[in-house]
mmCIF file of C-alpha atoms in Angstrom:
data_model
loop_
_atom_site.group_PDB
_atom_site.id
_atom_site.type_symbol
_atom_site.label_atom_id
_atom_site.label_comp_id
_atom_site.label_asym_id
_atom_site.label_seq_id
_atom_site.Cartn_x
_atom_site.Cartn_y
_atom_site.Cartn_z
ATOM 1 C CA UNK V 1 0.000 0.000 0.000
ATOM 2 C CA UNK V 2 1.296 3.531 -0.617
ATOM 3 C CA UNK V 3 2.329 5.676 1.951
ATOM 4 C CA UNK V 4 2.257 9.583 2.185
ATOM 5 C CA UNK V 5 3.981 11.560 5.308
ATOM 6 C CA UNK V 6 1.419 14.132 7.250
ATOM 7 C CA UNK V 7 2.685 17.050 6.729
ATOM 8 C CA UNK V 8 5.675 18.346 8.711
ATOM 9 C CA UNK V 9 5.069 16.375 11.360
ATOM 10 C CA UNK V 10 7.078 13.679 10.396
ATOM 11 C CA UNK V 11 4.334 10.775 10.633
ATOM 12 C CA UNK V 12 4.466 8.236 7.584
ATOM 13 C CA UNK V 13 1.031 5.977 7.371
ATOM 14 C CA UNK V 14 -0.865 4.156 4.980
ATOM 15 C CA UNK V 15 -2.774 5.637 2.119
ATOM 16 C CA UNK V 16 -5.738 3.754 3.912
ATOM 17 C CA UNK V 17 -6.402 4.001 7.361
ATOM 18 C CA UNK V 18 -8.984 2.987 10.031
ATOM 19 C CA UNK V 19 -11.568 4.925 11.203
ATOM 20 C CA UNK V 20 -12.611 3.516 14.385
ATOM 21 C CA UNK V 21 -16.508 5.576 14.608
ATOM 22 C CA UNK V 22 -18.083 1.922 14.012
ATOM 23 C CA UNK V 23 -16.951 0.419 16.869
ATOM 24 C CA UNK V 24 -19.260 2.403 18.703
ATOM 25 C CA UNK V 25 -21.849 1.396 16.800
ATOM 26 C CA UNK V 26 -22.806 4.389 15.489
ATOM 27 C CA UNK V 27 -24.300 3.089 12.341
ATOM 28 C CA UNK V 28 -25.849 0.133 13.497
ATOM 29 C CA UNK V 29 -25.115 -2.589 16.505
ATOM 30 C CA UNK V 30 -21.687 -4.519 16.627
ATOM 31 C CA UNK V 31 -20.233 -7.530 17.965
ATOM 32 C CA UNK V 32 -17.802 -6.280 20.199
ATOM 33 C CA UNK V 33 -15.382 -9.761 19.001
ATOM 34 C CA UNK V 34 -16.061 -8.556 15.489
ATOM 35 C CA UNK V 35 -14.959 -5.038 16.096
ATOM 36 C CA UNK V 36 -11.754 -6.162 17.745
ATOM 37 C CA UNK V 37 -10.699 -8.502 14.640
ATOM 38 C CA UNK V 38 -11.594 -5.719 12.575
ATOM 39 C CA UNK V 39 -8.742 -3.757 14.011
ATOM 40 C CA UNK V 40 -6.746 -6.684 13.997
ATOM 41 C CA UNK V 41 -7.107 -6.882 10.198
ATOM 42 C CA UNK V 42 -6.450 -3.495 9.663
ATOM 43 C CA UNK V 43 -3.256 -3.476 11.325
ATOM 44 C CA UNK V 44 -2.002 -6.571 9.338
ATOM 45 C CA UNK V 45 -3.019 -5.682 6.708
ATOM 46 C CA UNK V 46 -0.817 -2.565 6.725
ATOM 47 C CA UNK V 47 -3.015 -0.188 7.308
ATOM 48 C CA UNK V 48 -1.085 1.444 10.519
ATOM 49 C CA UNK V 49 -3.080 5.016 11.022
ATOM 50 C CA UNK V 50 -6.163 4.756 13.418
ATOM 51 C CA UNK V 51 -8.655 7.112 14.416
ATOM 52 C CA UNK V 52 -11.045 7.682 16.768
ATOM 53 C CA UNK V 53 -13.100 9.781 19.274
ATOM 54 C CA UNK V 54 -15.037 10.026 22.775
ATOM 55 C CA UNK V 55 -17.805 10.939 20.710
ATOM 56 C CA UNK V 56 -18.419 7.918 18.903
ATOM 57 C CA UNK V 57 -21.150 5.706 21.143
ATOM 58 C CA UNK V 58 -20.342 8.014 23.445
ATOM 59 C CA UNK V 59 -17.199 6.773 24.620
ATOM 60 C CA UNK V 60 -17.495 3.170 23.450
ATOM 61 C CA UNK V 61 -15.676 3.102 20.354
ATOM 62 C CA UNK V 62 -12.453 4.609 22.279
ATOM 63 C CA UNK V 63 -13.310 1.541 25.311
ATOM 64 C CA UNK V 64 -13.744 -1.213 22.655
ATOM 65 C CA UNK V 65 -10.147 0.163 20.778
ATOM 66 C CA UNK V 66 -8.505 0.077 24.095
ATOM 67 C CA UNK V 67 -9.525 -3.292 24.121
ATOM 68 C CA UNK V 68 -8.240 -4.263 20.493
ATOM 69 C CA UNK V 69 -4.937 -1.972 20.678
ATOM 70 C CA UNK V 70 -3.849 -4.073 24.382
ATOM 71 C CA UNK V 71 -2.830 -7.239 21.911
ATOM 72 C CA UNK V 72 -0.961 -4.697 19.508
ATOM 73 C CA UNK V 73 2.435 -3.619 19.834
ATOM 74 C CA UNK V 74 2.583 0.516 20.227
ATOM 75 C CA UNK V 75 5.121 1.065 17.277
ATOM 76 C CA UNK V 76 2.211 -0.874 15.210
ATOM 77 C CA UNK V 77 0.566 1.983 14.867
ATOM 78 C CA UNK V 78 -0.350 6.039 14.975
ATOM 79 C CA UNK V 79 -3.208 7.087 16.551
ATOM 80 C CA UNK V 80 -5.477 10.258 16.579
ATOM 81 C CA UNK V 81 -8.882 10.922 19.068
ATOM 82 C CA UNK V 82 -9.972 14.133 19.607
ATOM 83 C CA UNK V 83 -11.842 16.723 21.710
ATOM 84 C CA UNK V 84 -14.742 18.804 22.116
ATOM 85 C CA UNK V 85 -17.693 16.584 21.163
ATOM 86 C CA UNK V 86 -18.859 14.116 23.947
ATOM 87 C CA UNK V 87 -21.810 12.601 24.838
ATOM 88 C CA UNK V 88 -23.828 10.434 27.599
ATOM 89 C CA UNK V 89 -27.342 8.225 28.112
ATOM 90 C CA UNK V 90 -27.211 8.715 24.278
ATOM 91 C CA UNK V 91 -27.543 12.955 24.580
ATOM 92 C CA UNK V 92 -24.996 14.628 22.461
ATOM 93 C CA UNK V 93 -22.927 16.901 24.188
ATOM 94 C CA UNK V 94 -20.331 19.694 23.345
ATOM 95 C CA UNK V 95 -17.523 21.555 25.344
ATOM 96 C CA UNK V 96 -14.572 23.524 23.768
ATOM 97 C CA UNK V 97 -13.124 24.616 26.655
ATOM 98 C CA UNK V 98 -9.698 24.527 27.486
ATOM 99 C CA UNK V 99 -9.769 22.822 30.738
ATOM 100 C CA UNK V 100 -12.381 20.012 29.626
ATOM 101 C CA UNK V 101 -9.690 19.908 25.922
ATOM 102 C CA UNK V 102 -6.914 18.566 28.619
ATOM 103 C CA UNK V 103 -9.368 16.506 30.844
ATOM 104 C CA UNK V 104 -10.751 14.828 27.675
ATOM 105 C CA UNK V 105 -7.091 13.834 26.269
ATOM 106 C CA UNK V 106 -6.153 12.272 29.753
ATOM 107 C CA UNK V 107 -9.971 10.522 29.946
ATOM 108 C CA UNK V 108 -9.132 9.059 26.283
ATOM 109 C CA UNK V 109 -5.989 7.787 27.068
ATOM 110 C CA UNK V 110 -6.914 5.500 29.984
ATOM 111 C CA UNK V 111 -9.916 4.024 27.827
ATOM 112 C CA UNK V 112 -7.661 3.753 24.793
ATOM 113 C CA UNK V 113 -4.865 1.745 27.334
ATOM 114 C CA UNK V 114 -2.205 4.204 26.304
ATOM 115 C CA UNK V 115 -0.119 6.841 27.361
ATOM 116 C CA UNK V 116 0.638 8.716 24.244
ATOM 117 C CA UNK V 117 -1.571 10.112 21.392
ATOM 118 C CA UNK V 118 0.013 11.221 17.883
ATOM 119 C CA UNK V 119 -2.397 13.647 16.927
ATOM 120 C CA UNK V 120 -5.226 15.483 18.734
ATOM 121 C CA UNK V 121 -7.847 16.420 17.007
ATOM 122 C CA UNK V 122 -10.522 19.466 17.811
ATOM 123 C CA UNK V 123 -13.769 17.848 16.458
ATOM 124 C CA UNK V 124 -16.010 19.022 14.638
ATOM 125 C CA UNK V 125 -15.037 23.060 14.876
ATOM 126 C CA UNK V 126 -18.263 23.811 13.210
ATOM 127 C CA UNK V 127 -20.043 23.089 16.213
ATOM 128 C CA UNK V 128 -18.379 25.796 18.031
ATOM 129 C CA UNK V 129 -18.740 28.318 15.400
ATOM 130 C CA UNK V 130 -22.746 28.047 16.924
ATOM 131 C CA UNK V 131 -21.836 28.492 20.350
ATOM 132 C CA UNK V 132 -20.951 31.461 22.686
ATOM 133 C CA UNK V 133 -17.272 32.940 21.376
ATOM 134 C CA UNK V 134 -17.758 30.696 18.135
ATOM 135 C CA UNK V 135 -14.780 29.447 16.219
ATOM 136 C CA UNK V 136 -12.649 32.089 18.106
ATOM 137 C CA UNK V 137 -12.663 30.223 20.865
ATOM 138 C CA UNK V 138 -11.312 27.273 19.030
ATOM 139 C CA UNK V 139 -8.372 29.554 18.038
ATOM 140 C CA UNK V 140 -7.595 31.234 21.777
ATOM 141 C CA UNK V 141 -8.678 28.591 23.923
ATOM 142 C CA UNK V 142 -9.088 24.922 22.907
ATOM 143 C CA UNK V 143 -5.840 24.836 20.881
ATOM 144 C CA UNK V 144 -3.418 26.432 23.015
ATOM 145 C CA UNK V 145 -4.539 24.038 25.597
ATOM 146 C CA UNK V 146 -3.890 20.904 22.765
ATOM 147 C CA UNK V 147 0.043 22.966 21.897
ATOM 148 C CA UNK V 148 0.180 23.503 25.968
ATOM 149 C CA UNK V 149 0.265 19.004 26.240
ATOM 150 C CA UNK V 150 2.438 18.874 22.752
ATOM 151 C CA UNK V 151 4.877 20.975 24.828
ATOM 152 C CA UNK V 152 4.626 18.475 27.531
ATOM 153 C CA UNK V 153 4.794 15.811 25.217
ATOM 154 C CA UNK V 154 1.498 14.375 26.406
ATOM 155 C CA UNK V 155 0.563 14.194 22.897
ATOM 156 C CA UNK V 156 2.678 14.470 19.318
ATOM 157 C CA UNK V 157 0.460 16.393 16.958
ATOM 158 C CA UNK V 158 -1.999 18.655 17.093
ATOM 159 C CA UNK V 159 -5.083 18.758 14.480
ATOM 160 C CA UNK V 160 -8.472 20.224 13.480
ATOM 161 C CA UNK V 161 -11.644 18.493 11.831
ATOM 162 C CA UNK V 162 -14.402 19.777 10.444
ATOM 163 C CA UNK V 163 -17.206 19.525 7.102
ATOM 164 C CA UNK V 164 -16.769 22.821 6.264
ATOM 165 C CA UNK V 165 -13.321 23.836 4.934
ATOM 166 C CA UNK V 166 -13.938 26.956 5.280
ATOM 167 C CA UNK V 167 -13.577 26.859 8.702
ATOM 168 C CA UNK V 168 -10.262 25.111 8.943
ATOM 169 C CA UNK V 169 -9.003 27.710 6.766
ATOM 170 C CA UNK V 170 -10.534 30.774 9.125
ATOM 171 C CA UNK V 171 -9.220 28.887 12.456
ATOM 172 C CA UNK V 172 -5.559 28.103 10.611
ATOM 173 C CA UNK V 173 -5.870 32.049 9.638
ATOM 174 C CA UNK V 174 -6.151 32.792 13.099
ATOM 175 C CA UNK V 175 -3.677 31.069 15.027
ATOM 176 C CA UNK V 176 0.044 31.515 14.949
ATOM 177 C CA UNK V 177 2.022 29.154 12.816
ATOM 178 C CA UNK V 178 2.730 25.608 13.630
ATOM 179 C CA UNK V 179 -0.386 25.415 15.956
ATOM 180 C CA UNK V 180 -2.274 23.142 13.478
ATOM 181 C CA UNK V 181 -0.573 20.423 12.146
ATOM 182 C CA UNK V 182 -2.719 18.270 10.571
ATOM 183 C CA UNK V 183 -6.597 18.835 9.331
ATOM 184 C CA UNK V 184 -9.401 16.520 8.941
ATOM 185 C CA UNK V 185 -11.928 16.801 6.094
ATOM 186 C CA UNK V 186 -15.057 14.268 5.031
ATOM 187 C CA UNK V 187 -17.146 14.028 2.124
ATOM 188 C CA UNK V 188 -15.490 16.870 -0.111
ATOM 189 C CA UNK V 189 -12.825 14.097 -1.734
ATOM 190 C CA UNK V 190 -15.042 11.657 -3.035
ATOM 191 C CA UNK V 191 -16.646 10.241 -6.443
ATOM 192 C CA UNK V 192 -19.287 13.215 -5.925
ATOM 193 C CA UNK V 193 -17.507 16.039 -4.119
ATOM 194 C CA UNK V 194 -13.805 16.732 -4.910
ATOM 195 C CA UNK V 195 -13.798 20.418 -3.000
ATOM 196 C CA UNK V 196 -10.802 19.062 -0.703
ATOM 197 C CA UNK V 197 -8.555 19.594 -3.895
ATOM 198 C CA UNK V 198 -9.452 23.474 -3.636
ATOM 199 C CA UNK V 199 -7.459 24.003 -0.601
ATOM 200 C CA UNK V 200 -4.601 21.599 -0.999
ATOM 201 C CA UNK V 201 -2.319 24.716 -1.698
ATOM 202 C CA UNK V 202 -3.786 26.444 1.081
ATOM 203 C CA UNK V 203 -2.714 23.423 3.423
ATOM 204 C CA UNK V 204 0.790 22.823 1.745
ATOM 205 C CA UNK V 205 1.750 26.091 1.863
ATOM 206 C CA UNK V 206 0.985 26.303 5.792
ATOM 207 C CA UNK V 207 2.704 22.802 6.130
ATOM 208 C CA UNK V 208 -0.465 21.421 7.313
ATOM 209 C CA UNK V 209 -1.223 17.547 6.562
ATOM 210 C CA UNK V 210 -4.478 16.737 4.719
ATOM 211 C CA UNK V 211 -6.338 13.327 6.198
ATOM 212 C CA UNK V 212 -9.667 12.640 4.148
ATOM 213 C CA UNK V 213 -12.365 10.568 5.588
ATOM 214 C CA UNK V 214 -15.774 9.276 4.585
ATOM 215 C CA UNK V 215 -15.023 8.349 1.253
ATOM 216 C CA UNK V 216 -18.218 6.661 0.761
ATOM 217 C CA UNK V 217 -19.841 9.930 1.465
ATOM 218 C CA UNK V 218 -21.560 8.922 5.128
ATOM 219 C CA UNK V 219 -23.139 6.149 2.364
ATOM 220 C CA UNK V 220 -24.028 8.056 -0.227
ATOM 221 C CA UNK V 221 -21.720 5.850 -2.699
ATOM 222 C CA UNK V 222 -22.870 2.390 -2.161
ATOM 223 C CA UNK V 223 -25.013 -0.357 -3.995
ATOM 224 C CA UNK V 224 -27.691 0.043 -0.625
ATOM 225 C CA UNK V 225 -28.100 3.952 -0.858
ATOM 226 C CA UNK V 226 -27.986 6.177 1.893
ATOM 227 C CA UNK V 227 -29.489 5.536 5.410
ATOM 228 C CA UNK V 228 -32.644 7.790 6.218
ATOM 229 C CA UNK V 229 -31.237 9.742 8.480
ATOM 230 C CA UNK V 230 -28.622 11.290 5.864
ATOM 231 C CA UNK V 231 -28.621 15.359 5.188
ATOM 232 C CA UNK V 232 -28.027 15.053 1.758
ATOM 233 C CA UNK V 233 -30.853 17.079 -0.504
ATOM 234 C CA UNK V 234 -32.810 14.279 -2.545
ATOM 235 C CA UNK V 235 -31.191 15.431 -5.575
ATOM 236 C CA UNK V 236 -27.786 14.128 -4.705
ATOM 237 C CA UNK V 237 -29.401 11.198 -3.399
ATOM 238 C CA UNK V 238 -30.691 10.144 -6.321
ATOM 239 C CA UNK V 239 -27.924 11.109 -8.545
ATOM 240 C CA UNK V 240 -25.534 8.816 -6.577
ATOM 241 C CA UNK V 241 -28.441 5.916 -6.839
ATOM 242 C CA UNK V 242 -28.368 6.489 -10.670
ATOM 243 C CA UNK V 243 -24.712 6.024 -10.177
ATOM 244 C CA UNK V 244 -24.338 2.870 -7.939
ATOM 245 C CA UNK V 245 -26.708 1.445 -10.665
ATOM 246 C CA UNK V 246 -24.597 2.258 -13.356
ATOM 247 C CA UNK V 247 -21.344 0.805 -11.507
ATOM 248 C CA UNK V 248 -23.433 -2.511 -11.035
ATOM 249 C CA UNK V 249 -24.287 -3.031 -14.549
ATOM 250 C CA UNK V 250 -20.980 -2.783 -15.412
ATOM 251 C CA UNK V 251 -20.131 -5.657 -12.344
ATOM 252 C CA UNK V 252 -17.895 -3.011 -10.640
ATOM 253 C CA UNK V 253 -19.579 -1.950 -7.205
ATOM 254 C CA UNK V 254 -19.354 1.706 -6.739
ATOM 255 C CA UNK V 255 -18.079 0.950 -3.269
ATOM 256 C CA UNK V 256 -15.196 -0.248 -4.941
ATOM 257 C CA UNK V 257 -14.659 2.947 -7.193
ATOM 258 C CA UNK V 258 -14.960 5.216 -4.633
ATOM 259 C CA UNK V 259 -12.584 3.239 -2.305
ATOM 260 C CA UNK V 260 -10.113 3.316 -5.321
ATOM 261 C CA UNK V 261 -10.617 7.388 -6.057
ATOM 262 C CA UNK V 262 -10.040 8.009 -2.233
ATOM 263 C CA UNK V 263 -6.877 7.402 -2.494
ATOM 264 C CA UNK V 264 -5.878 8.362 -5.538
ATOM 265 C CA UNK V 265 -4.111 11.494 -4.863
ATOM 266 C CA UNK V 266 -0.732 11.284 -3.207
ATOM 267 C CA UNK V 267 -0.665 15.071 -2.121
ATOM 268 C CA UNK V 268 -3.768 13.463 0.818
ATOM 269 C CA UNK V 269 -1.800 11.939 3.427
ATOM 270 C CA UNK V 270 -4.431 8.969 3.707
ATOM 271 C CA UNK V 271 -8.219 8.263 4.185
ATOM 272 C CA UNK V 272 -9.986 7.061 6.710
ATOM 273 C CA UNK V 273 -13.020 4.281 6.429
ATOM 274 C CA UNK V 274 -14.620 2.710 9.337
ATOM 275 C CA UNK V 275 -15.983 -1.043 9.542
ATOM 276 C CA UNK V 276 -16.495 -3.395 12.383
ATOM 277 C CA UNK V 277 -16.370 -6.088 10.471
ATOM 278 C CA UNK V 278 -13.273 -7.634 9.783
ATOM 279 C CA UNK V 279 -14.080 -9.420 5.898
ATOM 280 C CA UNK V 280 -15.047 -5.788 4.986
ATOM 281 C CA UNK V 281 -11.173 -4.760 6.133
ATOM 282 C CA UNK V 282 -9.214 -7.104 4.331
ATOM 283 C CA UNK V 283 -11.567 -6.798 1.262
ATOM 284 C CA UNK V 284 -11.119 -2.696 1.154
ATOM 285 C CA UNK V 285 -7.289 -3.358 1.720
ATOM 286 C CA UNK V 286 -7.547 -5.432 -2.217
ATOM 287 C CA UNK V 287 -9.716 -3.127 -3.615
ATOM 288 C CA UNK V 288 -7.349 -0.072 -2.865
ATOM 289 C CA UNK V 289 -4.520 -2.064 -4.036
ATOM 290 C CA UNK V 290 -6.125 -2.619 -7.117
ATOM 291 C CA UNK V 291 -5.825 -0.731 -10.433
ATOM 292 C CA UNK V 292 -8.664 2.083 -10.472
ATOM 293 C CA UNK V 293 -11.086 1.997 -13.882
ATOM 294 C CA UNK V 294 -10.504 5.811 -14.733
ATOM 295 C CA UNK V 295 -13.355 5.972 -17.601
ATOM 296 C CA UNK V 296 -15.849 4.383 -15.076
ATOM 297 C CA UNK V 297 -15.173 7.218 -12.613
ATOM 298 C CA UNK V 298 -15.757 9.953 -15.552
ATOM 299 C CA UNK V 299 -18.492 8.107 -16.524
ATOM 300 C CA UNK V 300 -20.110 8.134 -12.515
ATOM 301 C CA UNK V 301 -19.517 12.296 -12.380
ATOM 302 C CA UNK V 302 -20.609 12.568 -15.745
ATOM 303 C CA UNK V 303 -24.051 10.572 -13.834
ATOM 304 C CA UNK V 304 -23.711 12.699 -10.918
ATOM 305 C CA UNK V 305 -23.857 16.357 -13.204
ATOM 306 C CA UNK V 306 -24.887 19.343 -11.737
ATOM 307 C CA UNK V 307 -25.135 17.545 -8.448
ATOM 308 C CA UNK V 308 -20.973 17.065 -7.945
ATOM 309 C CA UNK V 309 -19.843 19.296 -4.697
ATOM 310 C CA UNK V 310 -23.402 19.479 -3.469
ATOM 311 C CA UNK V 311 -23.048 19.382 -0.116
ATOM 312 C CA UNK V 312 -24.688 19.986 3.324
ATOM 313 C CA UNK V 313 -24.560 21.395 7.123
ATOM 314 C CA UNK V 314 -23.820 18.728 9.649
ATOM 315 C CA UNK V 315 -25.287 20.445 12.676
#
């Protein structure tokens, strides 16, 4: 598998990486043996960049990873979690604050049964950008508190996510250099949205490191369709189901393509895609590894038109 270094900070992973959201069961309900295999498989199968958060299952995905990561050897692996989204009794729950930023990273550390983390993440800013002091308080509170434990060397790495690029770019714009190492973008470099690509100068220039996630577009690109519950206007629903159609015709499941075109472009460090199951692992690992069709993927945003980089809020 290829490998791309994030940024300046030095850390060399797969092109592919594990997103750890579904063993919390955030999509549906896992089998906790399941979920640890499928971290199993994703380590040996080279795939040696995990992430993760307290948010997921509120706090479960983090336990059940601690679980998995005790039978793996440290230098296996880098690992990111984050701060500022939490949740309990299945009520989602925010905090940006400085003091609950270091609390969290502490709290995530004992679940995760380790006592480093390469990159910490500030979930989610977008969330913030709704709340009292809005995305300034991102900038003057919850990251100097993240650069205060990178000093300490509590953590390696410190990192941003968000939907929106725009505000990684206003946050980055407003904090002094070298505070954000590393962002975290989802659904905007995919078979329907390749936005991300925008701001890759941006990033390079400011020596930040690019992870993309989602590259199934929260489920937009697969044979099933998207779940219910996905904010996604109808009319980029149903151009992606046109899509997935086409791609089965031709015996080539979209899931496939889109795995391939995730990881397509060297200047992304690597993408993340979450599965508790362990067959799904090992059978994204060969697809990626793979040769991508190029005409099929013109011929899927030729399908998707007017609706490519359509794209919605996620509060």
């Amino acid at each position: 598998m290829n490998r791309h270094k994030i940024g300046k900070t030095g850390l060399e992973v797969s092109a592919l990486s594990f997103g750890a959201s579904s063993l919390g069961s955030v999509f549906h309900e896992t089998k906790e043996s399941l979920a640890i295999e499928a971290v199993h498989a994703a380590v040996d199968g080279g795939m040696d960049f995990i992430d993760v958060s307290p948010y997921y299952g509120h706090y479960k995905a983090e336990t059940v990873l601690g679980k998995a990561l005790k039978e793996i050897p440290r230098e296996s692996y880098h690992l990111s979690t984050k701060v500022g989204r939490y949740g309990k009794d299945g009520v989602n729950t925010w905090d940006y604050s400085g003091k609950k930023a270091q609390e969290s990273v502490f709290e995530s550390m004992e679940r995760l049964n380790i006592d480093y983390i390469d990159i910490i993440n500030v979930h989610d800013i977008e969330f913030q950008a709704s709340l009292p002091g809005g995305l300034l308080k991102v900038a003057e509170e919850t990251l100097p508190a993240l650069v205060e434990l990178r000093d300490k060397g509590v953590v390696g790495h410190v990192g941003i996510t968000d939907l929106q690029l725009e505000n990684l770019k206003w946050v980055i714009d407003h904090v002094p250099e070298g505070t954000v190492e590393s962002v975290l973008n989802f659904c905007h470099f995919c078979l329907n949205d390749d936005k991300l690509t925008e701001f890759l100068d941006y990033f390079e220039g400011k020596g930040i490191g690019v992870i993309n996630a989602s590259p199934l577009s929260m489920g937009l690109l697969s044979t099933r369709g998207a779940p219910d519950w996905h904010p996604a206007p109808q009319s980029l629903k149903d151009a992606c189901t046109k899509a997935a159609r086409h791609c089965a015709a031709k015996g080539y499941p979209i899931e496939k393509l889109a795995m391939q075109y995730s990881v397509s472009n060297d200047r992304i460090a690597t993408t993340l895609f979450s599965s508790a199951n362990p067959d799904n692992v090992r059978r994204n690992i060969e697809w990626v590894e793979e040769d991508i069709d190029w005409a099929l993927v013109e011929e899927v945003k030729e399908i998707i038109g007017n609706q490519m980089c359509v794209s919605w809020s996620n509060t």
